[in-house]
PDB file of C-alpha atoms in Angstrom:
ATOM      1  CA  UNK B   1       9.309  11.003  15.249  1.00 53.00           C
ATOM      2  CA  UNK B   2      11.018   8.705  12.573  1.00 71.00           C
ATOM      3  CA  UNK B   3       8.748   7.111  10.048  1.00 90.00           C
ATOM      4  CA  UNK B   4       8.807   3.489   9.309  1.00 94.00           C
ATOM      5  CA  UNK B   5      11.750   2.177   9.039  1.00 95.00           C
ATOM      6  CA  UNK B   6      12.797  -0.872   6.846  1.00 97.00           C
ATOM      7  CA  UNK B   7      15.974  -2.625   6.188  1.00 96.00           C
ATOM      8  CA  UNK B   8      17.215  -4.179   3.682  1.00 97.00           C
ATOM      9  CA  UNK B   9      16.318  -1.357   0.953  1.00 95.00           C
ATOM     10  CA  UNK B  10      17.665  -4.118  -1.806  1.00 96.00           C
ATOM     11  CA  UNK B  11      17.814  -7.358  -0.800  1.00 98.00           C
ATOM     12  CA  UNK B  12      19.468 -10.238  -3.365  1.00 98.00           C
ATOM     13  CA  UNK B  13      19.077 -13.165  -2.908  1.00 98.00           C
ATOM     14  CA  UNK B  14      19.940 -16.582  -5.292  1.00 97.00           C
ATOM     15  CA  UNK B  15      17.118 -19.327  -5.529  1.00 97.00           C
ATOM     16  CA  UNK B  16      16.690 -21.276  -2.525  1.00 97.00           C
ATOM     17  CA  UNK B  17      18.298 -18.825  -0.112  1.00 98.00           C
ATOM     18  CA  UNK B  18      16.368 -17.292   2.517  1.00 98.00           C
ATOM     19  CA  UNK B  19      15.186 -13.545   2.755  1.00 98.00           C
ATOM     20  CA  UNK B  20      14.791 -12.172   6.024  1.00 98.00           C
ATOM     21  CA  UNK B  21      12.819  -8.212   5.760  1.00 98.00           C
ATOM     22  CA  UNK B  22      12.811  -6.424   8.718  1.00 98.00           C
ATOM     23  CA  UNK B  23      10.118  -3.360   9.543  1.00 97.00           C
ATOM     24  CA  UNK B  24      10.615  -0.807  12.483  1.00 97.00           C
ATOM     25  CA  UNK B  25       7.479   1.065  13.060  1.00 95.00           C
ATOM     26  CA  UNK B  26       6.484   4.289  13.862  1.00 93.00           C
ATOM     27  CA  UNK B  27       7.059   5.117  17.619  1.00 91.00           C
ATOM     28  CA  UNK B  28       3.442   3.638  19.587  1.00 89.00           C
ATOM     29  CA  UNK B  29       2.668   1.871  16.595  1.00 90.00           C
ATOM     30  CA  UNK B  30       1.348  -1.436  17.741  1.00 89.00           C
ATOM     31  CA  UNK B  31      -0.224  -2.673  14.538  1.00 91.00           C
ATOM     32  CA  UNK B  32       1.966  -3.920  11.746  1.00 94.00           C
ATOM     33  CA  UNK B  33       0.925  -4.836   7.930  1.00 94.00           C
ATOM     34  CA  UNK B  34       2.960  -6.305   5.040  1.00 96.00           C
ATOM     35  CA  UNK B  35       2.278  -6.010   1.634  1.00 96.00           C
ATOM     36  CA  UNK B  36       3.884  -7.055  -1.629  1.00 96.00           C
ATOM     37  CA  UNK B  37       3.901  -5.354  -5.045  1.00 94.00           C
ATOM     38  CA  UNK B  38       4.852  -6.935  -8.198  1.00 90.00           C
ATOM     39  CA  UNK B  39       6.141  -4.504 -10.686  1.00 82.00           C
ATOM     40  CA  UNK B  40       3.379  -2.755 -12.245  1.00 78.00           C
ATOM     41  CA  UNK B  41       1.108  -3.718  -9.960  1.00 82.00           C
ATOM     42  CA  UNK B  42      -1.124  -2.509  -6.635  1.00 84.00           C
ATOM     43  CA  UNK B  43       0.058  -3.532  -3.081  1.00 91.00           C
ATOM     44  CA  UNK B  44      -1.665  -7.057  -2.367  1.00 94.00           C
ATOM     45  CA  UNK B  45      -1.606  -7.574   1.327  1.00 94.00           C
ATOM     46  CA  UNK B  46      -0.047 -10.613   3.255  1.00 96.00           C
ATOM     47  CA  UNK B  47      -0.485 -10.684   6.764  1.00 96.00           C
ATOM     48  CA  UNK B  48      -1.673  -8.058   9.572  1.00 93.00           C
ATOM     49  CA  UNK B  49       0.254  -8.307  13.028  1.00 94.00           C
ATOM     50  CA  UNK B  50      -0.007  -6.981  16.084  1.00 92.00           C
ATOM     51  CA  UNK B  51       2.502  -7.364  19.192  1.00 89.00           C
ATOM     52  CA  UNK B  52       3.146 -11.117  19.624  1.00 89.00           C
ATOM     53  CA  UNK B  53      -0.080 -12.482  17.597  1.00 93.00           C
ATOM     54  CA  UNK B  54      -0.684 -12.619  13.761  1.00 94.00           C
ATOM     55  CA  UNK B  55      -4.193 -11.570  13.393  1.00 91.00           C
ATOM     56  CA  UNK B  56      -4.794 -11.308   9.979  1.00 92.00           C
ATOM     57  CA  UNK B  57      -2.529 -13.416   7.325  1.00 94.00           C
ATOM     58  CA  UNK B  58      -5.340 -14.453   4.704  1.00 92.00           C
ATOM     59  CA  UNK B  59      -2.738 -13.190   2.184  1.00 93.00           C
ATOM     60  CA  UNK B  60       0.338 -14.910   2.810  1.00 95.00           C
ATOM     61  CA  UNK B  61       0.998 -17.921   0.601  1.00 94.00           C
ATOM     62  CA  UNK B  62       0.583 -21.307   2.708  1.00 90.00           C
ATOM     63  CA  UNK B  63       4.229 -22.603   1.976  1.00 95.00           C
ATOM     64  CA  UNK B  64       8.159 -20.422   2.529  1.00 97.00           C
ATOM     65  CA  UNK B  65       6.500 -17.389   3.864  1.00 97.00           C
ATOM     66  CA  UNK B  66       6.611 -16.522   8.062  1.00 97.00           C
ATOM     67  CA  UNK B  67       5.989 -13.275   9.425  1.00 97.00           C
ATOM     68  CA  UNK B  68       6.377 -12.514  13.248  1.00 96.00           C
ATOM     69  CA  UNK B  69       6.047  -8.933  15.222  1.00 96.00           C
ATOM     70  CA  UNK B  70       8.031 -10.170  19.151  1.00 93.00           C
ATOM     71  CA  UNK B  71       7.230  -7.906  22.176  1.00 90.00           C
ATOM     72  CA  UNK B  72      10.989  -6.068  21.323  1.00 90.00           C
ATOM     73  CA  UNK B  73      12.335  -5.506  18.072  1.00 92.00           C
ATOM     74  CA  UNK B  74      11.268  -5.153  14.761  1.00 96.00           C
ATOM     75  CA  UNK B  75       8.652  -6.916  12.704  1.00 97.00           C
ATOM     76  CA  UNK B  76      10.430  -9.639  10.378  1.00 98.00           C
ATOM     77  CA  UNK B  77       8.944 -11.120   7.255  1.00 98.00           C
ATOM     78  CA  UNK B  78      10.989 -14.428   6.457  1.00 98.00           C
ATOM     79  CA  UNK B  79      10.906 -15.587   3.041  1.00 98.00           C
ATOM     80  CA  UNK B  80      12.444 -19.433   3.243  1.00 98.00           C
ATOM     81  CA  UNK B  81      13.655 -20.884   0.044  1.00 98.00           C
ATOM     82  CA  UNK B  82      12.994 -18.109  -2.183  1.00 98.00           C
ATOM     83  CA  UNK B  83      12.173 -18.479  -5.921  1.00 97.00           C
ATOM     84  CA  UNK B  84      12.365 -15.733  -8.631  1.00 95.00           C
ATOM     85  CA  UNK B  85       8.802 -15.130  -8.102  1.00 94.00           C
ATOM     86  CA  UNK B  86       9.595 -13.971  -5.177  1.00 96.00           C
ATOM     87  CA  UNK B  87      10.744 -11.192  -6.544  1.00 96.00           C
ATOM     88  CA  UNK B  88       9.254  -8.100  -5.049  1.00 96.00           C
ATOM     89  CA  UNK B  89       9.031  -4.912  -3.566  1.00 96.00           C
ATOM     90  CA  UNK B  90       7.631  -6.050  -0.082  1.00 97.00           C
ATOM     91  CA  UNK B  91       6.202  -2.753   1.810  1.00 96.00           C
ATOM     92  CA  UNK B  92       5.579  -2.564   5.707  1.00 95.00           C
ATOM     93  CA  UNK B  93       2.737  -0.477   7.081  1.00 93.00           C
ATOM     94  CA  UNK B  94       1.986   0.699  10.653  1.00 92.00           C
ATOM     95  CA  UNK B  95      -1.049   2.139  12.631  1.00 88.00           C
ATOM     96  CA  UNK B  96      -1.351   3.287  16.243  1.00 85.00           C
ATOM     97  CA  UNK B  97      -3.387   1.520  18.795  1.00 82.00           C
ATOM     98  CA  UNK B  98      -7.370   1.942  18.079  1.00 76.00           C
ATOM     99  CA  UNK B  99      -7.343   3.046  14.964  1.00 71.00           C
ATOM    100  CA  UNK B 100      -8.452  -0.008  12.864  1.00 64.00           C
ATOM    101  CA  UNK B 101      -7.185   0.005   9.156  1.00 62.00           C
ATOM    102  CA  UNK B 102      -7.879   3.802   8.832  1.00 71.00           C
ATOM    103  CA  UNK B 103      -4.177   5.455   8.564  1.00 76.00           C
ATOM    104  CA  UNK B 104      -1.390   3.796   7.438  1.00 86.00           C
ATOM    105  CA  UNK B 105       2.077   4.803   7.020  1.00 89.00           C
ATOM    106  CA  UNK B 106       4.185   3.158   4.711  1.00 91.00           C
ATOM    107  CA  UNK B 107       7.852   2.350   4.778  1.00 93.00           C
ATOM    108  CA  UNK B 108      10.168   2.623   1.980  1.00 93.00           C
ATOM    109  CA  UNK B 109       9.590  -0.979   1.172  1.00 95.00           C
ATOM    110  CA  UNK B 110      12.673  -3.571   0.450  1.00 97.00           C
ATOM    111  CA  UNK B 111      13.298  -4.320  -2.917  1.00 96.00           C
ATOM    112  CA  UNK B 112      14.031  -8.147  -3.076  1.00 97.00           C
ATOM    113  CA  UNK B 113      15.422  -9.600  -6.264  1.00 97.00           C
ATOM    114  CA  UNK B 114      16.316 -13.759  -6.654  1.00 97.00           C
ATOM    115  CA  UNK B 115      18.460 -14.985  -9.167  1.00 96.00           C
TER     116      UNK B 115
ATOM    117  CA  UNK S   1      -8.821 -10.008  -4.566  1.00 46.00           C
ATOM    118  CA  UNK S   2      -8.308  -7.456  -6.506  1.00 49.00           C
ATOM    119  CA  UNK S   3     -10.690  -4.864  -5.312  1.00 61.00           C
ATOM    120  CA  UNK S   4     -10.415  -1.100  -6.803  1.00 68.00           C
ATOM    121  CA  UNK S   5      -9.381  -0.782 -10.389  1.00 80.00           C
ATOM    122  CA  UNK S   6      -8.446   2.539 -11.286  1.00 84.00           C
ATOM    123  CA  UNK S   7      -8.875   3.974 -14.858  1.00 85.00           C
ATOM    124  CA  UNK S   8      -6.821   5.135 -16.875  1.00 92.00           C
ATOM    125  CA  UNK S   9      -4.121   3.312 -16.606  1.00 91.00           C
ATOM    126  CA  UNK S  10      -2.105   5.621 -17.677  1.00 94.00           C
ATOM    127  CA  UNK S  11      -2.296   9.556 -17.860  1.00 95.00           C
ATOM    128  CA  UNK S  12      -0.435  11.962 -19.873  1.00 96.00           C
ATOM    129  CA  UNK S  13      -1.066  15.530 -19.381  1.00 96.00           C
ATOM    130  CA  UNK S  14       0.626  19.130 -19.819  1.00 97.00           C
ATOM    131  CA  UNK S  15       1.642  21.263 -16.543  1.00 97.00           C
ATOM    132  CA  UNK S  16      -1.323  23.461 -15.347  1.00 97.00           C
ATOM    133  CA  UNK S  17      -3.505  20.708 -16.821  1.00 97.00           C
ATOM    134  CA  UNK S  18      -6.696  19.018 -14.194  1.00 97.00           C
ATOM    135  CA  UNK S  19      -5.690  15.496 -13.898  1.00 97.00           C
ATOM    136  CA  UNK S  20      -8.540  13.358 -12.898  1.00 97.00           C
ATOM    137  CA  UNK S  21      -8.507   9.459 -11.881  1.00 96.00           C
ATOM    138  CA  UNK S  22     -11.166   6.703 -11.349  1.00 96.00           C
ATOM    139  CA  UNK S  23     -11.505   4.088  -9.331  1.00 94.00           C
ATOM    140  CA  UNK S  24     -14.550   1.526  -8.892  1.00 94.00           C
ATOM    141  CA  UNK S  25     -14.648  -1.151  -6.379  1.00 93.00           C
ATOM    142  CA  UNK S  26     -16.834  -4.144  -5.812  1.00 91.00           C
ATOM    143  CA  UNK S  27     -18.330  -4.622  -2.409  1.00 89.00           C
ATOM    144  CA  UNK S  28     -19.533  -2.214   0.202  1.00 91.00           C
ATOM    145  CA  UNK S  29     -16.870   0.103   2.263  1.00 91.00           C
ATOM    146  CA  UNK S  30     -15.871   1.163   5.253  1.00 90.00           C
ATOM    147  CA  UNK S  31     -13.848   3.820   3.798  1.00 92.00           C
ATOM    148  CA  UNK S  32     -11.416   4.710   0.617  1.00 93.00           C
ATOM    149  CA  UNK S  33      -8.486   5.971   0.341  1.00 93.00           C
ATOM    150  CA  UNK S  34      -5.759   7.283  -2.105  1.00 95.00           C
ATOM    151  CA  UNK S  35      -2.127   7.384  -2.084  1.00 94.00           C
ATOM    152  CA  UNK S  36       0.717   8.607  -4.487  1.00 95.00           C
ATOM    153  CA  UNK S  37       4.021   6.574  -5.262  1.00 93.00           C
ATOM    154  CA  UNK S  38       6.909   7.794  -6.639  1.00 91.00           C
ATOM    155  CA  UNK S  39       8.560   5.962  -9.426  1.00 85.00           C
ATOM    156  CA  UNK S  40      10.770   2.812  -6.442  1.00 79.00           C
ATOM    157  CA  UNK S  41       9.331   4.734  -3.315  1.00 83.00           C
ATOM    158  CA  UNK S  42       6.688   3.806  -0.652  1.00 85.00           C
ATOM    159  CA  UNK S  43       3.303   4.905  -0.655  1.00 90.00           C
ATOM    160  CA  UNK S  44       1.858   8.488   0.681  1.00 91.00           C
ATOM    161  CA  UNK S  45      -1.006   8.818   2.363  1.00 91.00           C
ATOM    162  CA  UNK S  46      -3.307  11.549  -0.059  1.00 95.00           C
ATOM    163  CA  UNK S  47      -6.837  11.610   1.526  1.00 94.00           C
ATOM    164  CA  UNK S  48      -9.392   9.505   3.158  1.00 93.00           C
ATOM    165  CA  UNK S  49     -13.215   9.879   2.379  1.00 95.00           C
ATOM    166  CA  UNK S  50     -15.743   7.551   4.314  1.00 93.00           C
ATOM    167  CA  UNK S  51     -19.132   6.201   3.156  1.00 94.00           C
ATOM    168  CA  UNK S  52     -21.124   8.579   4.231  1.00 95.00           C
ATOM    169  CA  UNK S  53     -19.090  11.089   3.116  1.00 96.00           C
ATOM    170  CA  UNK S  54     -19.749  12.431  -0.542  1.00 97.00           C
ATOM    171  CA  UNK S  55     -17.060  14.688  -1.238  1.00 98.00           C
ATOM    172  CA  UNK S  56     -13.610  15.750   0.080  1.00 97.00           C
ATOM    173  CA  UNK S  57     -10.683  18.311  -0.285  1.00 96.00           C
ATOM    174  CA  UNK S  58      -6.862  18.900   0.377  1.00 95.00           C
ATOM    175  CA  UNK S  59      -4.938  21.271  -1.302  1.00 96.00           C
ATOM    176  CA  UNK S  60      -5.705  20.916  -5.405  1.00 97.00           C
ATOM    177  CA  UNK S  61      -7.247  17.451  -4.543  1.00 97.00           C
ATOM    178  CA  UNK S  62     -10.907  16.770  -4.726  1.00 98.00           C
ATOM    179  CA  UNK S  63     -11.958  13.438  -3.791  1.00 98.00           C
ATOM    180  CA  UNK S  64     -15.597  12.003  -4.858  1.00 98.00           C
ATOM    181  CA  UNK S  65     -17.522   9.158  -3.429  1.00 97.00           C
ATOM    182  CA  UNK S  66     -20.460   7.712  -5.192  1.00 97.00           C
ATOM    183  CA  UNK S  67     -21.018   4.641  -3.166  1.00 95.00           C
ATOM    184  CA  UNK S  68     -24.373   3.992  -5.596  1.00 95.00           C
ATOM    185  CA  UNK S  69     -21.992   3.431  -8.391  1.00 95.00           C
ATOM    186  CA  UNK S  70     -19.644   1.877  -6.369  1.00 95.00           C
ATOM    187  CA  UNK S  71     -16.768   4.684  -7.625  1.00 96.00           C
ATOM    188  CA  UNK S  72     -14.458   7.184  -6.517  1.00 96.00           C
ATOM    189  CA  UNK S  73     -12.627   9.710  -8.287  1.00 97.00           C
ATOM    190  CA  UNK S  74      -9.234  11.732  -7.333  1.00 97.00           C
ATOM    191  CA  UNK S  75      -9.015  15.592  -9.147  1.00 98.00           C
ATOM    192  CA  UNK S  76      -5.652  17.018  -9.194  1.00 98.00           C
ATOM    193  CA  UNK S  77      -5.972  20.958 -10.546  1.00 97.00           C
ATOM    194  CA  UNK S  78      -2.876  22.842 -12.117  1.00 97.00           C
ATOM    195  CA  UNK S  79      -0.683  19.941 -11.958  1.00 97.00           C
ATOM    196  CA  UNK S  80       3.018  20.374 -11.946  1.00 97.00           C
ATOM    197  CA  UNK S  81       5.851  18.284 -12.698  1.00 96.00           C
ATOM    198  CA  UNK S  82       5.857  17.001  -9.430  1.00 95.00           C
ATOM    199  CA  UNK S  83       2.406  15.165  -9.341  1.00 97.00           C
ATOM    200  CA  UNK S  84       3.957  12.695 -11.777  1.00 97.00           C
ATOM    201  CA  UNK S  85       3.493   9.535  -9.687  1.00 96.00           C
ATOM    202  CA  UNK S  86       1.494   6.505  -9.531  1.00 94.00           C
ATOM    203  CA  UNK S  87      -1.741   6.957  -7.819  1.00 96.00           C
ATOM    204  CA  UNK S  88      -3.545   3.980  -5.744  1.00 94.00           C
ATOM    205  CA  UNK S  89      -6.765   3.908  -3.994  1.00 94.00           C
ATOM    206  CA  UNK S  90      -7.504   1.516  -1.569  1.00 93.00           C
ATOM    207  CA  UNK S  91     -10.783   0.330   0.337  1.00 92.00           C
ATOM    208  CA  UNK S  92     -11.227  -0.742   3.768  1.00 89.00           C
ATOM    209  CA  UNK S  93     -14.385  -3.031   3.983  1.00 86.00           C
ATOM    210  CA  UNK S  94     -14.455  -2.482   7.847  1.00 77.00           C
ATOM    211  CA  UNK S  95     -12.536  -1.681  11.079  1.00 66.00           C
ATOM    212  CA  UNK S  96      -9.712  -3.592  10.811  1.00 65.00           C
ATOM    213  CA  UNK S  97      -9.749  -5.431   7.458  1.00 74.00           C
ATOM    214  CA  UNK S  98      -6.471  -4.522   5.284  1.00 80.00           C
ATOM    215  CA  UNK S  99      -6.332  -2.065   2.975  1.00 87.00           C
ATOM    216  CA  UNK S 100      -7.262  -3.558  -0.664  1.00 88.00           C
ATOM    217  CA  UNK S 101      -5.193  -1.778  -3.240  1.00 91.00           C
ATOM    218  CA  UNK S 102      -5.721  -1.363  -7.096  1.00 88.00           C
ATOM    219  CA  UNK S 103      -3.141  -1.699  -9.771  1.00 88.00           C
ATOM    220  CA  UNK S 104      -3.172   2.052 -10.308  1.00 92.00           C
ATOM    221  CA  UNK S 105      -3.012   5.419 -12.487  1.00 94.00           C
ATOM    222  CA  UNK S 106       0.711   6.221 -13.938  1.00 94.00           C
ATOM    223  CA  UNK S 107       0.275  10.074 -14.163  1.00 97.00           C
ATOM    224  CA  UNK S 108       2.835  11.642 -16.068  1.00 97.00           C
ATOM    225  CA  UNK S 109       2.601  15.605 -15.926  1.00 97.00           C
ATOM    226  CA  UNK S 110       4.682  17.344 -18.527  1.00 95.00           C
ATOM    227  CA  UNK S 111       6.171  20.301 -18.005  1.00 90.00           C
TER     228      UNK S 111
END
């Protein structure tokens, strides 16, 4: 059973660009989370997902940032317009169905840098 | 909001050393929870201990929980070289509110 997957692991990207993160979870994982982590810092979250609906995305900044988790595929996180405080690692988190918040598992996180 | 805030920030001990970490939150919990990262890695999952739970253990970690006090603490005993990480705990307010992280514990174990 493969972890969570993310792609890009490094992402550049110059100012005003967009930044497109993509999360694979865990096999029947239903529940998706992003997070973000500025260097030196904790994970703040962004936005909790499950298939098709956004449920939770009291941390996501009003303005550039989209996240959507469709029926097939991955979950994407789109940064539009990116600025250098953008400039992240942006983790993806999955949990199975019924579990609440409890367990998490934690992708490798994409490493997004804007010049 | 920020809502665990581990002390120290930063640990520096010898190998074979007990390495123990802090963390205080604000409001009540559902549960807490600690993870390791490695220096550009994701997170691991260490050890979750819920509220009415006073005490836990996995291996050389010991996990307290003194929800009076509003405080947690993570023991690591005979740490190697490998325990040097960054170490995170995280509180879950209920069900399915997201994990709230703190900034975390550099642990640096010296061989």
């Amino acid at each position: 059973n493969a972890g969570v997957m993310q792609n890009p692991r490094h992402l550049v990207r110059r100012r005003g660009q967009e930044a497109r993160l993509r999360c694979s979870p865990m096999k029947g994982h239903s529940h998706v989370y992003w997070y973000r982590q500025l260097p030196e810092e904790g994970l703040k979250f962004m936005v909790y997902l499950q298939k098709e609906n956004i449920i939770d995305e009291s941390g996501m900044p009003k303005e550039r940032f989209s996240a959507e988790f469709p029926k097939e595929g991955p979950s994407i996180l789109r940064i539009q317009q990116v600025v250098r405080g953008d400039s992240a690692a942006y983790f993806c988190a999955s949990s199975p169905p019924g579990s609440g918040t409890d367990t998490q598992y934690f992708g490798p996180g994409t490493r997004l840098t804007v010049l | 909001s920020q809502q665990g805030e581990e002390d120290p920030q930063a640990l520096s001990i010898q190998e074979g050393e007990n390495a123990t970490m802090n963390c205080s939150y604000k409001t009540s919990i559902n549960n807490l929870q600690w993870y390791r990262q490695n220096s550009g890695r994701g997170l691991v999952h260490l050890i979750l201990i819920r509220s009415n739970e006073r005490e836990k253990h996995s291996g050389r970690l010991r996990v307290t929980l003194d929800t009076s006090k509003k405080s947690s603490s993570l023991l690591i005993t005979a740490s190697r070289a490998a325990d040097t990480a960054s170490y995170f705990c995280a509180t879950v307010t209920s069900g399915n509110t997201p994990l709230v992280f703190g900034k975390g514990t550099r642990l640096s174990v010296i061989a």
